[in-house]
Tab-separated table of N, CA and C in Angstrom:
chain	number	residue	atom	x	y	z
A	1	MET	N	36.712	73.612	147.670
A	1	MET	CA	36.917	74.743	146.781
A	1	MET	C	38.116	75.585	147.203
A	2	SER	N	38.485	75.534	148.454
A	2	SER	CA	39.558	76.386	148.933
A	2	SER	C	40.916	76.031	148.339
A	3	SER	N	41.073	74.783	147.818
A	3	SER	CA	42.346	74.400	147.219
A	3	SER	C	42.510	74.975	145.813
A	4	ILE	N	41.429	75.480	145.241
A	4	ILE	CA	41.500	76.079	143.910
A	4	ILE	C	42.013	77.499	144.062
A	5	ARG	N	43.088	77.810	143.375
A	5	ARG	CA	43.732	79.100	143.589
A	5	ARG	C	43.414	80.147	142.534
A	6	HIS	N	42.985	79.768	141.338
A	6	HIS	CA	42.761	80.727	140.257
A	6	HIS	C	41.386	80.470	139.638
A	7	ILE	N	40.440	81.335	139.983
A	7	ILE	CA	39.064	81.165	139.527
A	7	ILE	C	38.645	82.394	138.731
A	8	ILE	N	38.016	82.138	137.596
A	8	ILE	CA	37.456	83.211	136.782
A	8	ILE	C	35.940	83.081	136.822
A	9	LEU	N	35.272	84.159	137.221
A	9	LEU	CA	33.818	84.231	137.201
A	9	LEU	C	33.422	85.068	135.991
A	10	PHE	N	32.482	84.569	135.208
A	10	PHE	CA	32.111	85.241	133.963
A	10	PHE	C	30.601	85.189	133.767
A	11	ASP	N	30.094	86.079	132.945
A	11	ASP	CA	28.676	86.107	132.591
A	11	ASP	C	28.425	84.940	131.637
A	12	GLY	N	27.755	83.923	132.128
A	12	GLY	CA	27.568	82.694	131.375
A	12	GLY	C	26.657	82.795	130.173
A	13	VAL	N	25.858	83.845	130.053
A	13	VAL	CA	24.976	83.985	128.889
A	13	VAL	C	25.527	84.953	127.849
A	14	CYS	N	26.614	85.609	128.159
A	14	CYS	CA	27.222	86.597	127.258
A	14	CYS	C	28.155	85.902	126.268
A	15	ASN	N	27.929	86.127	124.984
A	15	ASN	CA	28.789	85.529	123.961
A	15	ASN	C	30.229	86.019	124.063
A	16	LEU	N	30.435	87.293	124.337
A	16	LEU	CA	31.790	87.830	124.488
A	16	LEU	C	32.491	87.158	125.665
A	17	CYS	N	31.792	87.034	126.778
A	17	CYS	CA	32.384	86.445	127.979
A	17	CYS	C	32.706	84.970	127.774
A	18	SER	N	31.793	84.235	127.145
A	18	SER	CA	32.043	82.823	126.855
A	18	SER	C	33.219	82.679	125.898
A	19	GLY	N	33.328	83.595	124.946
A	19	GLY	CA	34.474	83.598	124.041
A	19	GLY	C	35.770	83.881	124.782
A	20	ALA	N	35.706	84.762	125.763
A	20	ALA	CA	36.897	85.068	126.562
A	20	ALA	C	37.336	83.836	127.355
A	21	VAL	N	36.378	83.077	127.874
A	21	VAL	CA	36.706	81.845	128.595
A	21	VAL	C	37.394	80.859	127.657
A	22	GLN	N	36.859	80.712	126.451
A	22	GLN	CA	37.481	79.813	125.467
A	22	GLN	C	38.906	80.276	125.134
A	23	PHE	N	39.099	81.574	125.050
A	23	PHE	CA	40.418	82.146	124.782
A	23	PHE	C	41.390	81.816	125.916
A	24	VAL	N	40.940	81.997	127.159
A	24	VAL	CA	41.789	81.689	128.312
A	24	VAL	C	42.149	80.201	128.310
A	25	ILE	N	41.172	79.354	128.068
A	25	ILE	CA	41.436	77.911	128.043
A	25	ILE	C	42.499	77.580	127.005
A	26	LYS	N	42.413	78.200	125.845
A	26	LYS	CA	43.372	77.931	124.772
A	26	LYS	C	44.803	78.296	125.168
A	27	TYR	N	44.975	79.400	125.885
A	27	TYR	CA	46.311	79.887	126.229
A	27	TYR	C	46.740	79.564	127.666
A	28	ASP	N	45.910	78.840	128.384
A	28	ASP	CA	46.241	78.423	129.747
A	28	ASP	C	46.929	77.056	129.665
A	29	LYS	N	48.153	77.051	129.230
A	29	LYS	CA	48.902	75.814	128.974
A	29	LYS	C	49.157	75.013	130.240
A	30	LYS	N	49.142	75.657	131.405
A	30	LYS	CA	49.380	74.963	132.674
A	30	LYS	C	48.078	74.533	133.352
A	31	ASN	N	46.936	74.844	132.723
A	31	ASN	CA	45.617	74.481	133.269
A	31	ASN	C	45.416	74.956	134.705
A	32	ILE	N	45.796	76.191	134.982
A	32	ILE	CA	45.664	76.693	136.350
A	32	ILE	C	44.295	77.305	136.637
A	33	PHE	N	43.593	77.745	135.593
A	33	PHE	CA	42.327	78.446	135.809
A	33	PHE	C	41.146	77.494	135.867
A	34	ARG	N	40.220	77.821	136.773
A	34	ARG	CA	38.928	77.170	136.848
A	34	ARG	C	37.880	78.254	136.640
A	35	PHE	N	36.695	77.847	136.218
A	35	PHE	CA	35.680	78.803	135.786
A	35	PHE	C	34.337	78.519	136.437
A	36	ALA	N	33.573	79.589	136.654
A	36	ALA	CA	32.193	79.469	137.112
A	36	ALA	C	31.416	80.649	136.553
A	37	ALA	N	30.182	80.385	136.156
A	37	ALA	CA	29.316	81.467	135.687
A	37	ALA	C	28.894	82.312	136.883
A	38	LEU	N	28.823	83.606	136.674
A	38	LEU	CA	28.364	84.511	137.728
A	38	LEU	C	26.944	84.155	138.173
A	39	GLN	N	26.145	83.610	137.244
A	39	GLN	CA	24.754	83.280	137.534
A	39	GLN	C	24.608	81.989	138.336
A	40	SER	N	25.662	81.192	138.417
A	40	SER	CA	25.583	79.903	139.109
A	40	SER	C	25.563	80.104	140.624
A	41	GLU	N	25.147	79.069	141.318
A	41	GLU	CA	25.143	79.124	142.782
A	41	GLU	C	26.562	79.350	143.301
A	42	THR	N	27.529	78.638	142.721
A	42	THR	CA	28.927	78.808	143.120
A	42	THR	C	29.404	80.222	142.838
A	43	GLY	N	29.060	80.751	141.670
A	43	GLY	CA	29.458	82.110	141.314
A	43	GLY	C	28.918	83.137	142.290
A	44	ARG	N	27.632	83.025	142.600
A	44	ARG	CA	27.018	83.965	143.559
A	44	ARG	C	27.647	83.826	144.946
A	45	HIS	N	27.901	82.589	145.358
A	45	HIS	CA	28.524	82.351	146.662
A	45	HIS	C	29.917	82.976	146.719
A	46	LEU	N	30.714	82.775	145.662
A	46	LEU	CA	32.063	83.348	145.635
A	46	LEU	C	32.029	84.869	145.639
A	47	LEU	N	31.111	85.450	144.874
A	47	LEU	CA	30.983	86.909	144.871
A	47	LEU	C	30.732	87.431	146.279
A	48	MET	N	29.753	86.838	146.927
A	48	MET	CA	29.395	87.307	148.264
A	48	MET	C	30.514	87.050	149.274
A	49	SER	N	31.228	85.934	149.135
A	49	SER	CA	32.294	85.643	150.092
A	49	SER	C	33.476	86.606	149.946
A	50	TYR	N	33.572	87.286	148.795
A	50	TYR	CA	34.624	88.286	148.600
A	50	TYR	C	34.070	89.712	148.684
A	51	GLY	N	32.862	89.838	149.225
A	51	GLY	CA	32.297	91.160	149.474
A	51	GLY	C	31.706	91.840	148.256
A	52	LEU	N	31.460	91.092	147.179
A	52	LEU	CA	30.815	91.658	145.997
A	52	LEU	C	29.353	91.242	146.000
A	53	PRO	N	28.456	92.099	145.496
A	53	PRO	CA	27.037	91.734	145.498
A	53	PRO	C	26.789	90.510	144.604
A	54	GLY	N	25.867	89.657	145.029
A	54	GLY	CA	25.545	88.446	144.288
A	54	GLY	C	24.942	88.702	142.922
A	55	HIS	N	24.518	89.910	142.667
A	55	HIS	CA	23.948	90.261	141.364
A	55	HIS	C	24.967	91.030	140.503
A	56	HIS	N	26.212	90.945	140.844
A	56	HIS	CA	27.318	91.655	140.169
A	56	HIS	C	27.637	90.950	138.846
A	57	LEU	N	26.744	91.082	137.849
A	57	LEU	CA	26.845	90.277	136.635
A	57	LEU	C	27.526	90.973	135.462
A	58	LYS	N	27.961	92.201	135.621
A	58	LYS	CA	28.541	92.869	134.462
A	58	LYS	C	30.058	92.963	134.504
A	59	SER	N	30.684	92.199	135.372
A	59	SER	CA	32.126	92.276	135.483
A	59	SER	C	32.770	90.907	135.339
A	60	PHE	N	33.936	90.919	134.773
A	60	PHE	CA	34.818	89.764	134.727
A	60	PHE	C	35.509	89.765	136.084
A	61	VAL	N	35.483	88.649	136.778
A	61	VAL	CA	36.045	88.581	138.128
A	61	VAL	C	37.115	87.502	138.154
A	62	TYR	N	38.266	87.852	138.685
A	62	TYR	CA	39.355	86.890	138.854
A	62	TYR	C	39.687	86.787	140.326
A	63	ILE	N	39.638	85.567	140.836
A	63	ILE	CA	40.022	85.310	142.215
A	63	ILE	C	41.365	84.599	142.168
A	64	GLY	N	42.372	85.278	142.645
A	64	GLY	CA	43.726	84.725	142.676
A	64	GLY	C	44.152	84.548	144.109
A	65	GLY	N	44.154	83.308	144.576
A	65	GLY	CA	44.467	83.063	145.989
A	65	GLY	C	43.388	83.666	146.857
A	66	ASP	N	43.765	84.606	147.711
A	66	ASP	CA	42.792	85.241	148.596
A	66	ASP	C	42.448	86.664	148.152
A	67	LYS	N	42.821	87.021	146.926
A	67	LYS	CA	42.529	88.367	146.406
A	67	LYS	C	41.547	88.283	145.255
A	68	VAL	N	40.726	89.316	145.152
A	68	VAL	CA	39.750	89.362	144.071
A	68	VAL	C	40.005	90.607	143.225
A	69	PHE	N	39.909	90.430	141.913
A	69	PHE	CA	40.121	91.514	140.957
A	69	PHE	C	38.928	91.558	140.013
A	70	THR	N	38.559	92.774	139.610
A	70	THR	CA	37.436	92.926	138.692
A	70	THR	C	37.837	93.800	137.506
A	71	ARG	N	36.995	93.788	136.511
A	71	ARG	CA	37.094	94.622	135.319
A	71	ARG	C	38.455	94.488	134.647
A	72	SER	N	39.064	95.595	134.243
A	72	SER	CA	40.303	95.534	133.463
A	72	SER	C	41.458	94.950	134.264
A	73	GLU	N	41.480	95.197	135.562
A	73	GLU	CA	42.556	94.649	136.379
A	73	GLU	C	42.501	93.117	136.388
A	74	ALA	N	41.291	92.567	136.446
A	74	ALA	CA	41.133	91.108	136.403
A	74	ALA	C	41.654	90.563	135.080
A	75	ALA	N	41.280	91.203	133.990
A	75	ALA	CA	41.708	90.738	132.667
A	75	ALA	C	43.232	90.773	132.535
A	76	LEU	N	43.857	91.827	133.032
A	76	LEU	CA	45.317	91.937	132.934
A	76	LEU	C	46.028	90.933	133.840
A	77	LYS	N	45.471	90.676	135.014
A	77	LYS	CA	46.059	89.670	135.913
A	77	LYS	C	45.988	88.283	135.275
A	78	VAL	N	44.876	87.986	134.635
A	78	VAL	CA	44.724	86.698	133.951
A	78	VAL	C	45.696	86.621	132.782
A	79	ALA	N	45.760	87.667	131.974
A	79	ALA	CA	46.662	87.675	130.809
A	79	ALA	C	48.106	87.409	131.228
A	80	ALA	N	48.508	87.956	132.352
A	80	ALA	CA	49.883	87.780	132.828
A	80	ALA	C	50.205	86.321	133.138
A	81	ARG	N	49.191	85.505	133.423
A	81	ARG	CA	49.402	84.098	133.758
A	81	ARG	C	49.247	83.169	132.553
A	82	LEU	N	48.877	83.722	131.412
A	82	LEU	CA	48.702	82.894	130.216
A	82	LEU	C	50.025	82.746	129.472
A	83	SER	N	50.020	81.877	128.472
A	83	SER	CA	51.250	81.625	127.726
A	83	SER	C	51.542	82.763	126.742
A	84	TYR	N	52.780	82.798	126.307
A	84	TYR	CA	53.227	83.752	125.295
A	84	TYR	C	52.477	83.460	124.003
A	85	PRO	N	52.045	84.420	123.219
A	85	PRO	CA	52.259	85.864	123.303
A	85	PRO	C	51.202	86.621	124.099
A	86	VAL	N	50.161	85.928	124.569
A	86	VAL	CA	49.060	86.601	125.257
A	86	VAL	C	49.522	87.313	126.514
A	87	LYS	N	50.483	86.746	127.219
A	87	LYS	CA	50.952	87.378	128.460
A	87	LYS	C	51.496	88.784	128.208
A	88	LEU	N	51.877	89.089	126.969
A	88	LEU	CA	52.363	90.433	126.646
A	88	LEU	C	51.282	91.499	126.826
A	89	LEU	N	49.999	91.089	126.775
A	89	LEU	CA	48.907	92.043	126.982
A	89	LEU	C	48.966	92.689	128.362
A	90	SER	N	49.626	92.036	129.285
A	90	SER	CA	49.696	92.585	130.644
A	90	SER	C	50.460	93.906	130.702
A	91	VAL	N	51.175	94.280	129.637
A	91	VAL	CA	51.864	95.572	129.628
A	91	VAL	C	50.874	96.739	129.671
A	92	PHE	N	49.608	96.469	129.330
A	92	PHE	CA	48.611	97.538	129.363
A	92	PHE	C	48.312	98.018	130.774
A	93	VAL	N	48.926	97.393	131.760
A	93	VAL	CA	48.796	97.854	133.130
A	93	VAL	C	49.368	99.266	133.281
A	94	ILE	N	50.216	99.677	132.360
A	94	ILE	CA	50.774	101.036	132.422
A	94	ILE	C	49.732	102.104	132.134
A	95	ILE	N	48.627	101.716	131.493
A	95	ILE	CA	47.539	102.668	131.257
A	95	ILE	C	46.800	102.851	132.577
A	96	PRO	N	46.564	104.088	132.973
A	96	PRO	CA	45.880	104.323	134.249
A	96	PRO	C	44.558	103.560	134.344
A	97	GLY	N	44.299	103.041	135.541
A	97	GLY	CA	43.111	102.236	135.770
A	97	GLY	C	41.810	102.918	135.391
A	98	PHE	N	41.676	104.203	135.633
A	98	PHE	CA	40.423	104.882	135.313
A	98	PHE	C	40.170	104.910	133.810
A	99	ILE	N	41.212	104.948	133.004
A	99	ILE	CA	41.052	104.901	131.540
A	99	ILE	C	40.703	103.478	131.107
A	100	ARG	N	41.446	102.478	131.617
A	100	ARG	CA	41.161	101.074	131.274
A	100	ARG	C	39.739	100.703	131.679
A	101	ASN	N	39.338	101.113	132.871
A	101	ASN	CA	38.009	100.737	133.351
A	101	ASN	C	36.895	101.482	132.630
A	102	PHE	N	37.163	102.697	132.178
A	102	PHE	CA	36.170	103.402	131.366
A	102	PHE	C	35.913	102.622	130.084
A	103	MET	N	36.986	102.194	129.414
A	103	MET	CA	36.849	101.407	128.177
A	103	MET	C	36.146	100.073	128.479
A	104	TYR	N	36.521	99.455	129.576
A	104	TYR	CA	35.901	98.201	129.988
A	104	TYR	C	34.391	98.392	130.165
A	105	GLU	N	34.006	99.437	130.881
A	105	GLU	CA	32.593	99.698	131.159
A	105	GLU	C	31.793	99.955	129.886
A	106	VAL	N	32.372	100.661	128.920
A	106	VAL	CA	31.680	100.916	127.654
A	106	VAL	C	31.367	99.587	126.968
A	107	ILE	N	32.352	98.702	126.919
A	107	ILE	CA	32.138	97.401	126.292
A	107	ILE	C	31.158	96.566	127.109
A	108	ALA	N	31.311	96.549	128.426
A	108	ALA	CA	30.438	95.756	129.296
A	108	ALA	C	28.976	96.178	129.164
A	109	ARG	N	28.725	97.477	129.104
A	109	ARG	CA	27.349	97.977	128.983
A	109	ARG	C	26.708	97.572	127.672
A	110	ASN	N	27.515	97.401	126.627
A	110	ASN	CA	26.990	97.124	125.292
A	110	ASN	C	27.268	95.703	124.805
A	111	ARG	N	27.744	94.835	125.678
A	111	ARG	CA	28.195	93.512	125.244
A	111	ARG	C	27.099	92.661	124.619
A	112	TYR	N	25.893	92.699	125.149
A	112	TYR	CA	24.820	91.892	124.560
A	112	TYR	C	24.434	92.424	123.184
A	113	ARG	N	24.378	93.722	123.060
A	113	ARG	CA	24.008	94.320	121.780
A	113	ARG	C	25.084	94.067	120.725
A	114	LEU	N	26.357	94.163	121.122
A	114	LEU	CA	27.459	94.001	120.176
A	114	LEU	C	27.786	92.540	119.858
A	115	PHE	N	27.686	91.663	120.864
A	115	PHE	CA	28.156	90.281	120.703
A	115	PHE	C	27.061	89.235	120.867
A	116	GLY	N	25.896	89.635	121.339
A	116	GLY	CA	24.797	88.698	121.494
A	116	GLY	C	24.753	88.075	122.874
A	117	LYS	N	23.665	87.322	123.062
A	117	LYS	CA	23.391	86.724	124.366
A	117	LYS	C	22.757	85.360	124.136
A	118	LYS	N	23.112	84.393	124.978
A	118	LYS	CA	22.525	83.052	124.927
A	118	LYS	C	21.321	83.008	125.862
A	119	GLU	N	20.462	82.056	125.623
A	119	GLU	CA	19.306	81.860	126.507
A	119	GLU	C	19.713	81.213	127.823
A	120	THR	N	20.759	80.369	127.787
A	120	THR	CA	21.215	79.679	128.982
A	120	THR	C	22.726	79.813	129.093
A	121	CYS	N	23.253	79.504	130.257
A	121	CYS	CA	24.693	79.576	130.483
A	121	CYS	C	25.431	78.540	129.648
A	122	MET	N	26.664	78.868	129.333
A	122	MET	CA	27.548	77.975	128.598
A	122	MET	C	27.683	76.651	129.358
A	123	MET	N	27.529	75.546	128.658
A	123	MET	CA	27.650	74.218	129.262
A	123	MET	C	28.899	73.538	128.705
A	124	PRO	N	29.929	73.377	129.524
A	124	PRO	CA	31.150	72.730	129.042
A	124	PRO	C	30.929	71.240	128.796
A	125	THR	N	31.663	70.702	127.855
A	125	THR	CA	31.540	69.287	127.536
A	125	THR	C	32.905	68.628	127.591
A	126	GLY	N	32.892	67.322	127.669
A	126	GLY	CA	34.115	66.534	127.585
A	126	GLY	C	35.171	66.937	128.585
A	127	ALA	N	36.402	67.065	128.065
A	127	ALA	CA	37.565	67.368	128.903
A	127	ALA	C	37.461	68.734	129.573
A	128	LEU	N	36.724	69.651	128.980
A	128	LEU	CA	36.599	70.991	129.569
A	128	LEU	C	35.770	70.989	130.846
A	129	LYS	N	34.925	70.005	130.989
A	129	LYS	CA	34.018	69.974	132.139
A	129	LYS	C	34.767	70.045	133.470
A	130	GLU	N	35.938	69.409	133.558
A	130	GLU	CA	36.707	69.424	134.807
A	130	GLU	C	37.263	70.790	135.151
A	131	ARG	N	37.281	71.704	134.187
A	131	ARG	CA	37.812	73.045	134.423
A	131	ARG	C	36.756	73.976	135.025
A	132	PHE	N	35.506	73.527	135.040
A	132	PHE	CA	34.403	74.356	135.517
A	132	PHE	C	33.933	73.893	136.892
A	133	ILE	N	33.667	74.883	137.748
A	133	ILE	CA	33.161	74.620	139.084
A	133	ILE	C	31.658	74.792	139.007
A	134	ASP	N	30.920	73.844	139.541
A	134	ASP	CA	29.459	73.959	139.585
A	134	ASP	C	28.797	73.336	138.391
């Protein structure tokens, strides 16, 4: 696992989060990102190895090399590595973090109510399966 440099941890039962993974896959033209559900054994292990609680299920987490990013910062770091025009979203880094994270938290708290929830984690199929860890 240490050779994997760009990992996204996501809430595998959240429709919004699963949609975000599909979005990243679509615009990740270089196939640099790998994915794991926060609920998976690998997800929990990675969280704990970066000093985050294993039950940290309400955040989008991006592990880039040896650094970990959460919430809006994670989303902007990922956007910066995607293809044009999505990489332009990274300009929102100019908005102060406390404002971005407040908006992030409002959506995160209400994500199941607004976007729904699956009974089980997203199961990748076919060619996508190699992009998922665990």
